[in-house]
XYZ file of C-alpha atoms in Angstrom:
227
model
C -1.826 8.783 19.026
C -1.086 9.862 15.475
C -4.096 10.613 13.296
C -3.837 8.105 10.443
C -5.587 8.772 7.159
C -5.657 5.280 5.608
C -5.671 1.618 6.607
C -4.696 -0.898 3.966
C -5.370 -4.651 4.208
C -4.133 -7.937 2.863
C -6.896 -10.247 1.578
C -6.192 -13.958 2.113
C -5.819 -15.040 5.758
C -6.470 -11.480 6.904
C -9.915 -10.347 5.765
C -10.843 -13.793 4.343
C -10.279 -17.149 6.015
C -8.318 -19.069 3.367
C -7.930 -22.117 5.635
C -11.715 -22.530 5.811
C -11.926 -22.076 2.033
C -9.415 -24.925 1.566
C -11.626 -27.087 3.797
C -14.616 -26.216 1.629
C -12.975 -27.011 -1.716
C -11.617 -30.265 -0.273
C -15.112 -31.430 0.612
C -16.403 -30.522 -2.857
C -13.511 -32.498 -4.427
C -14.123 -35.396 -2.045
C -17.741 -35.670 -3.064
C -16.982 -35.442 -6.793
C -13.956 -37.768 -6.854
C -14.379 -40.273 -4.009
C -18.026 -40.472 -2.941
C -18.477 -41.805 0.605
C -15.298 -41.956 2.696
C -15.139 -43.088 6.306
C -14.394 -40.330 8.808
C -10.930 -41.420 9.912
C -9.657 -41.601 6.333
C -11.365 -38.315 5.490
C -9.479 -36.604 8.329
C -6.142 -37.973 7.051
C -6.974 -36.962 3.490
C -7.805 -33.402 4.529
C -4.508 -33.148 6.438
C -2.547 -34.283 3.378
C -4.529 -32.081 1.021
C -3.639 -29.078 3.180
C 0.008 -30.090 3.159
C 0.068 -30.192 -0.635
C -1.832 -26.891 -0.792
C 0.684 -25.322 1.588
C 3.568 -26.526 -0.607
C 1.857 -24.942 -3.650
C 0.819 -21.704 -1.928
C 1.508 -18.694 -4.089
C 1.671 -20.771 -7.264
C -1.206 -20.076 -9.653
C -1.221 -23.512 -11.275
C -2.645 -26.026 -8.760
C -2.329 -29.056 -11.053
C 0.630 -30.381 -9.033
C -1.385 -30.148 -5.813
C -4.126 -32.402 -7.171
C -1.628 -34.729 -8.957
C 0.277 -35.354 -5.715
C -2.940 -35.858 -3.774
C -4.479 -38.239 -6.327
C -1.209 -40.231 -6.479
C -1.428 -40.776 -2.733
C -5.184 -41.314 -2.617
C -6.299 -42.784 -5.994
C -9.794 -41.383 -6.752
C -12.818 -43.165 -8.146
C -13.130 -40.261 -10.577
C -10.076 -38.143 -11.492
C -10.688 -34.503 -12.354
C -9.979 -34.031 -16.096
C -8.972 -30.377 -15.580
C -7.809 -29.798 -11.993
C -6.822 -26.191 -12.679
C -10.212 -25.391 -14.137
C -11.894 -27.023 -11.146
C -9.803 -24.896 -8.767
C -10.431 -21.686 -10.714
C -14.183 -22.227 -10.757
C -14.717 -23.610 -7.290
C -12.145 -22.006 -5.000
C -13.367 -18.361 -5.197
C -16.876 -19.625 -4.305
C -15.452 -21.233 -1.148
C -14.700 -17.933 0.588
C -17.037 -16.076 2.907
C -16.586 -13.182 5.270
C -18.162 -12.664 8.641
C -20.628 -9.853 9.140
C -18.496 -8.795 12.062
C -15.463 -8.222 9.821
C -17.547 -6.295 7.252
C -18.893 -4.080 10.051
C -15.389 -3.503 11.369
C -14.128 -2.379 7.966
C -17.111 -0.066 7.563
C -16.393 1.434 10.966
C -12.780 2.068 10.004
C -13.948 3.654 6.780
C -15.934 6.213 8.752
C -12.616 7.576 10.039
C -10.113 6.981 7.249
C -9.700 5.628 3.712
C -9.419 1.812 3.290
C -7.809 -0.316 0.609
C -6.931 -3.922 -0.245
C -3.608 -5.015 -1.765
C -3.479 -8.656 -2.715
C -1.165 -10.903 -4.710
C -2.755 -13.283 -7.164
C -4.596 -13.481 -10.439
C -7.308 -11.011 -11.361
C -9.858 -13.777 -11.996
C -9.422 -15.488 -8.656
C -8.967 -12.490 -6.412
C -11.773 -10.495 -8.038
C -14.109 -13.476 -7.657
C -13.304 -13.723 -3.913
C -13.797 -9.999 -3.455
C -17.065 -9.917 -5.345
C -18.482 -13.075 -3.780
C -17.769 -11.793 -0.278
C -19.141 -8.319 -1.022
C -15.839 -6.638 -0.115
C -15.909 -4.548 -3.305
C -18.570 -2.424 -1.611
C -16.375 -1.643 1.409
C -13.110 -0.323 -0.004
C -11.943 2.867 -1.653
C -9.098 1.163 -3.595
C -8.438 -2.503 -4.479
C -5.146 -3.540 -6.108
C -4.492 -7.030 -7.450
C -0.889 -7.844 -8.315
C -1.543 -9.389 -11.754
C -3.591 -6.337 -12.781
C -0.978 -3.728 -11.831
C 2.160 -5.720 -12.710
C 3.597 -5.438 -9.181
C 3.296 -7.714 -6.175
C 3.996 -7.555 -2.487
C 6.529 -7.067 -0.949
C 7.623 -4.701 -3.734
C 7.336 -1.208 -2.137
C 5.984 0.184 -5.411
C 2.620 -1.562 -5.070
C 2.071 0.096 -1.693
C 3.081 3.463 -3.138
C 0.660 2.961 -6.024
C -2.192 2.368 -3.578
C -1.219 5.455 -1.568
C -1.159 7.540 -4.761
C -4.714 6.408 -5.583
C -5.795 7.152 -1.995
C -3.947 10.511 -2.028
C -2.318 9.704 1.295
C 1.331 10.012 2.388
C 3.102 6.828 3.587
C 3.565 8.103 7.149
C -0.193 8.573 7.384
C -1.032 4.952 6.523
C -1.103 1.529 8.139
C -0.940 -1.892 6.478
C -2.454 -4.970 8.077
C -1.643 -8.545 7.015
C -0.632 -12.008 8.118
C 2.676 -12.418 6.243
C 5.771 -10.879 7.813
C 7.725 -10.544 4.549
C 4.893 -9.329 2.309
C 2.646 -7.486 4.760
C 5.102 -6.021 7.264
C 8.532 -5.648 5.675
C 7.019 -4.684 2.320
C 4.940 -1.767 3.504
C 7.620 -0.664 5.971
C 9.947 -0.384 2.971
C 7.461 2.049 1.464
C 7.217 4.114 4.652
C 3.930 2.701 6.067
C 3.430 1.204 9.486
C 3.307 -2.614 9.247
C 0.821 -4.397 11.519
C 1.221 -8.159 11.789
C -2.093 -10.000 12.022
C -1.155 -13.161 13.947
C -4.378 -14.815 15.207
C -2.684 -18.176 15.952
C 0.107 -16.616 18.013
C 2.974 -17.866 15.829
C 6.457 -17.085 17.008
C 8.327 -14.477 15.030
C 11.709 -16.077 14.412
C 12.642 -13.615 11.662
C 14.505 -10.303 11.888
C 11.384 -8.427 10.739
C 9.971 -6.200 13.471
C 6.272 -5.298 13.101
C 5.184 -1.899 14.323
C 2.367 -3.756 16.087
C 1.232 -7.361 16.424
C -2.477 -8.167 16.764
C -4.406 -11.406 17.209
C -7.808 -9.956 16.357
C -8.830 -7.357 13.834
C -10.879 -5.794 16.602
C -7.590 -4.509 18.046
C -7.396 -2.074 15.119
C -10.247 -0.095 16.602
C -7.875 1.648 19.005
C -6.659 3.623 16.008
C -10.169 5.132 15.879
C -10.206 6.252 19.485
C -11.142 9.867 20.271
C -7.488 10.464 21.212
C -6.649 10.134 17.539
C -8.499 13.301 16.781
C -7.215 15.571 19.603
Protein backbone atom coordinates (compact mmCIF):
# COMPACT_ATOMS: atom_id res chain seq x y z
CA UNK A 1 0.00 0.00 0.00
CA UNK A 2 1.13 3.51 -0.84
CA UNK A 3 2.54 5.55 2.04
CA UNK A 4 0.21 8.53 2.31
CA UNK A 5 1.35 11.72 4.00
CA UNK A 6 -1.97 13.45 4.72
CA UNK A 7 -5.62 12.64 5.38
CA UNK A 8 -8.14 15.45 4.92
CA UNK A 9 -11.71 15.37 6.26
CA UNK A 10 -15.08 16.94 5.66
CA UNK A 11 -16.76 18.23 8.84
CA UNK A 12 -20.56 17.94 8.81
CA UNK A 13 -21.92 14.38 8.54
CA UNK A 14 -18.37 13.01 8.52
CA UNK A 15 -16.58 13.97 11.72
CA UNK A 16 -19.70 15.54 13.28
CA UNK A 17 -23.21 14.08 13.29
CA UNK A 18 -25.29 16.88 11.78
CA UNK A 19 -28.47 14.80 11.88
CA UNK A 20 -28.22 14.52 15.67
CA UNK A 21 -27.53 18.25 15.90
CA UNK A 22 -30.74 18.96 13.97
CA UNK A 23 -32.61 16.75 16.46
CA UNK A 24 -31.08 18.77 19.29
CA UNK A 25 -31.97 22.21 17.92
CA UNK A 26 -35.48 21.00 17.12
CA UNK A 27 -36.05 20.06 20.75
CA UNK A 28 -34.72 23.43 21.93
CA UNK A 29 -37.08 25.20 19.50
CA UNK A 30 -39.96 22.95 20.54
CA UNK A 31 -39.54 23.86 24.19
CA UNK A 32 -39.24 27.59 23.50
CA UNK A 33 -42.04 27.88 20.95
CA UNK A 34 -44.59 25.15 21.73
CA UNK A 35 -44.21 23.97 25.33
CA UNK A 36 -45.64 20.51 25.93
CA UNK A 37 -46.49 18.53 22.78
CA UNK A 38 -47.83 15.00 22.72
CA UNK A 39 -45.40 12.38 21.43
CA UNK A 40 -47.17 11.45 18.19
CA UNK A 41 -47.36 15.07 17.07
CA UNK A 42 -43.77 15.67 18.19
CA UNK A 43 -42.59 12.82 15.93
CA UNK A 44 -44.45 14.29 12.94
CA UNK A 45 -43.12 17.77 13.68
CA UNK A 46 -39.54 16.50 13.82
CA UNK A 47 -39.98 14.71 10.49
CA UNK A 48 -41.26 17.88 8.84
CA UNK A 49 -38.59 20.06 10.44
CA UNK A 50 -35.93 17.78 8.98
CA UNK A 51 -37.58 17.99 5.57
CA UNK A 52 -37.47 21.78 5.63
CA UNK A 53 -33.88 21.69 6.93
CA UNK A 54 -32.92 19.33 4.10
CA UNK A 55 -34.48 21.68 1.54
CA UNK A 56 -32.46 24.55 3.02
CA UNK A 57 -29.19 22.64 3.41
CA UNK A 58 -26.21 24.65 2.22
CA UNK A 59 -28.12 27.95 2.52
CA UNK A 60 -26.76 30.18 5.29
CA UNK A 61 -30.05 31.99 5.97
CA UNK A 62 -32.40 29.56 7.75
CA UNK A 63 -35.31 32.04 8.05
CA UNK A 64 -37.26 30.20 5.33
CA UNK A 65 -36.86 26.89 7.18
CA UNK A 66 -38.51 28.27 10.30
CA UNK A 67 -41.11 30.25 8.33
CA UNK A 68 -42.27 27.13 6.48
CA UNK A 69 -42.33 25.10 9.68
CA UNK A 70 -44.25 27.73 11.68
CA UNK A 71 -46.76 28.11 8.85
CA UNK A 72 -47.50 24.39 9.05
CA UNK A 73 -47.34 24.17 12.85
CA UNK A 74 -48.38 27.56 14.29
CA UNK A 75 -46.35 28.12 17.48
CA UNK A 76 -47.47 29.50 20.82
CA UNK A 77 -44.43 31.77 20.67
CA UNK A 78 -42.83 32.67 17.33
CA UNK A 79 -39.10 33.32 17.27
CA UNK A 80 -38.54 37.05 16.59
CA UNK A 81 -35.16 36.39 14.93
CA UNK A 82 -35.02 32.81 13.59
CA UNK A 83 -31.61 33.33 12.00
CA UNK A 84 -30.11 34.63 15.23
CA UNK A 85 -31.62 31.66 17.09
CA UNK A 86 -30.03 29.27 14.59
CA UNK A 87 -26.65 31.02 14.69
CA UNK A 88 -26.51 30.96 18.48
CA UNK A 89 -27.98 27.54 19.15
CA UNK A 90 -26.99 25.25 16.29
CA UNK A 91 -23.20 25.22 16.84
CA UNK A 92 -23.85 24.26 20.47
CA UNK A 93 -25.88 21.24 19.31
CA UNK A 94 -22.87 19.37 17.93
CA UNK A 95 -20.78 16.87 19.82
CA UNK A 96 -18.15 14.37 18.81
CA UNK A 97 -17.56 10.93 20.18
CA UNK A 98 -14.38 10.20 22.09
CA UNK A 99 -13.89 7.29 19.70
CA UNK A 100 -13.75 9.62 16.69
CA UNK A 101 -11.34 11.97 18.46
CA UNK A 102 -9.06 9.05 19.30
CA UNK A 103 -9.21 7.81 15.72
CA UNK A 104 -8.12 11.21 14.37
CA UNK A 105 -5.29 11.37 16.90
CA UNK A 106 -4.16 7.92 15.84
CA UNK A 107 -4.13 8.96 12.19
CA UNK A 108 -2.16 12.07 13.14
CA UNK A 109 0.57 9.88 14.59
CA UNK A 110 1.26 8.65 11.04
CA UNK A 111 0.38 11.56 8.76
CA UNK A 112 -0.81 15.16 8.70
CA UNK A 113 -4.56 15.80 9.10
CA UNK A 114 -6.80 18.64 7.96
CA UNK A 115 -10.44 19.73 7.78
CA UNK A 116 -12.00 21.42 4.75
CA UNK A 117 -15.57 22.57 5.31
CA UNK A 118 -18.05 24.75 3.47
CA UNK A 119 -19.97 27.28 5.54
CA UNK A 120 -19.65 30.50 7.48
CA UNK A 121 -16.68 31.20 9.72
CA UNK A 122 -18.89 31.89 12.74
CA UNK A 123 -20.87 28.66 12.53
CA UNK A 124 -18.13 26.27 11.49
CA UNK A 125 -15.58 27.69 13.92
CA UNK A 126 -18.10 27.38 16.75
CA UNK A 127 -18.72 23.71 15.90
CA UNK A 128 -14.99 23.01 15.71
CA UNK A 129 -14.20 24.79 18.98
CA UNK A 130 -17.17 23.34 20.89
CA UNK A 131 -16.25 19.80 19.85
CA UNK A 132 -12.54 20.30 20.59
CA UNK A 133 -11.54 19.42 17.03
CA UNK A 134 -9.28 22.48 16.80
CA UNK A 135 -6.81 20.59 18.99
CA UNK A 136 -6.62 17.61 16.63
CA UNK A 137 -5.83 19.08 13.20
CA UNK A 138 -2.80 20.61 11.52
CA UNK A 139 -4.86 22.73 9.10
CA UNK A 140 -8.52 23.82 9.13
CA UNK A 141 -10.03 25.62 6.11
CA UNK A 142 -13.51 27.18 6.13
CA UNK A 143 -14.90 28.21 2.75
CA UNK A 144 -16.09 31.69 3.76
CA UNK A 145 -12.69 32.50 5.25
CA UNK A 146 -10.64 31.48 2.21
CA UNK A 147 -13.08 32.58 -0.50
CA UNK A 148 -13.28 29.12 -2.06
CA UNK A 149 -15.64 26.22 -1.44
CA UNK A 150 -15.83 22.54 -2.24
CA UNK A 151 -15.90 21.09 -4.87
CA UNK A 152 -13.58 23.78 -6.30
CA UNK A 153 -10.21 21.98 -6.67
CA UNK A 154 -8.40 25.13 -5.52
CA UNK A 155 -9.55 24.76 -1.91
CA UNK A 156 -8.01 21.29 -1.76
CA UNK A 157 -4.80 22.58 -3.31
CA UNK A 158 -4.70 25.40 -0.76
CA UNK A 159 -4.90 22.88 2.08
CA UNK A 160 -2.17 20.76 0.52
CA UNK A 161 0.07 23.82 0.16
CA UNK A 162 -0.38 24.57 3.86
CA UNK A 163 0.34 20.93 4.73
CA UNK A 164 3.31 20.86 2.30
CA UNK A 165 2.04 17.64 0.75
CA UNK A 166 1.63 16.64 -2.91
CA UNK A 167 -1.89 15.68 -4.12
CA UNK A 168 -0.94 12.09 -4.89
CA UNK A 169 0.19 11.68 -1.28
CA UNK A 170 -3.18 12.71 0.21
CA UNK A 171 -6.63 11.27 0.85
CA UNK A 172 -9.91 13.12 1.35
CA UNK A 173 -12.77 11.64 3.37
CA UNK A 174 -16.34 12.92 3.22
CA UNK A 175 -20.00 12.03 2.82
CA UNK A 176 -20.87 14.05 -0.30
CA UNK A 177 -20.01 12.51 -3.66
CA UNK A 178 -19.83 15.81 -5.56
CA UNK A 179 -18.00 17.90 -2.94
CA UNK A 180 -15.94 15.26 -1.12
CA UNK A 181 -15.08 12.78 -3.87
CA UNK A 182 -15.25 14.47 -7.27
CA UNK A 183 -13.83 17.72 -5.87
CA UNK A 184 -10.66 16.29 -4.36
CA UNK A 185 -10.20 13.87 -7.27
CA UNK A 186 -10.17 16.92 -9.53
CA UNK A 187 -7.25 18.22 -7.47
CA UNK A 188 -5.36 14.93 -7.68
CA UNK A 189 -6.25 13.47 -4.25
CA UNK A 190 -7.83 10.11 -3.56
CA UNK A 191 -11.54 10.55 -2.77
CA UNK A 192 -12.98 8.29 -0.06
CA UNK A 193 -16.77 8.24 0.22
CA UNK A 194 -18.01 7.98 3.81
CA UNK A 195 -21.39 6.28 3.40
CA UNK A 196 -22.53 4.99 6.83
CA UNK A 197 -26.15 4.48 5.76
CA UNK A 198 -25.23 2.45 2.68
CA UNK A 199 -26.85 4.79 0.15
CA UNK A 200 -26.77 3.68 -3.46
CA UNK A 201 -24.42 5.60 -5.71
CA UNK A 202 -26.57 6.42 -8.73
CA UNK A 203 -24.14 9.05 -10.03
CA UNK A 204 -21.24 8.73 -12.46
CA UNK A 205 -18.78 9.66 -9.68
CA UNK A 206 -16.50 6.77 -8.77
CA UNK A 207 -14.94 6.96 -5.29
CA UNK A 208 -11.47 5.51 -4.85
CA UNK A 209 -12.89 3.76 -1.81
CA UNK A 210 -16.26 3.57 -0.05
CA UNK A 211 -16.41 3.14 3.74
CA UNK A 212 -19.28 2.80 6.20
CA UNK A 213 -17.21 3.46 9.32
CA UNK A 214 -14.30 5.82 9.91
CA UNK A 215 -12.55 2.89 11.57
CA UNK A 216 -11.98 1.50 8.07
CA UNK A 217 -9.46 4.29 7.53
CA UNK A 218 -7.08 2.59 9.93
CA UNK A 219 -5.93 0.18 7.23
CA UNK A 220 -4.03 3.12 5.74
CA UNK A 221 -1.93 3.04 8.93
CA UNK A 222 -1.04 -0.61 8.67
CA UNK A 223 2.64 -1.64 8.90
CA UNK A 224 2.53 -2.47 5.18
CA UNK A 225 2.25 1.25 4.52
CA UNK A 226 5.77 1.76 5.80
CA UNK A 227 7.59 -1.12 4.08
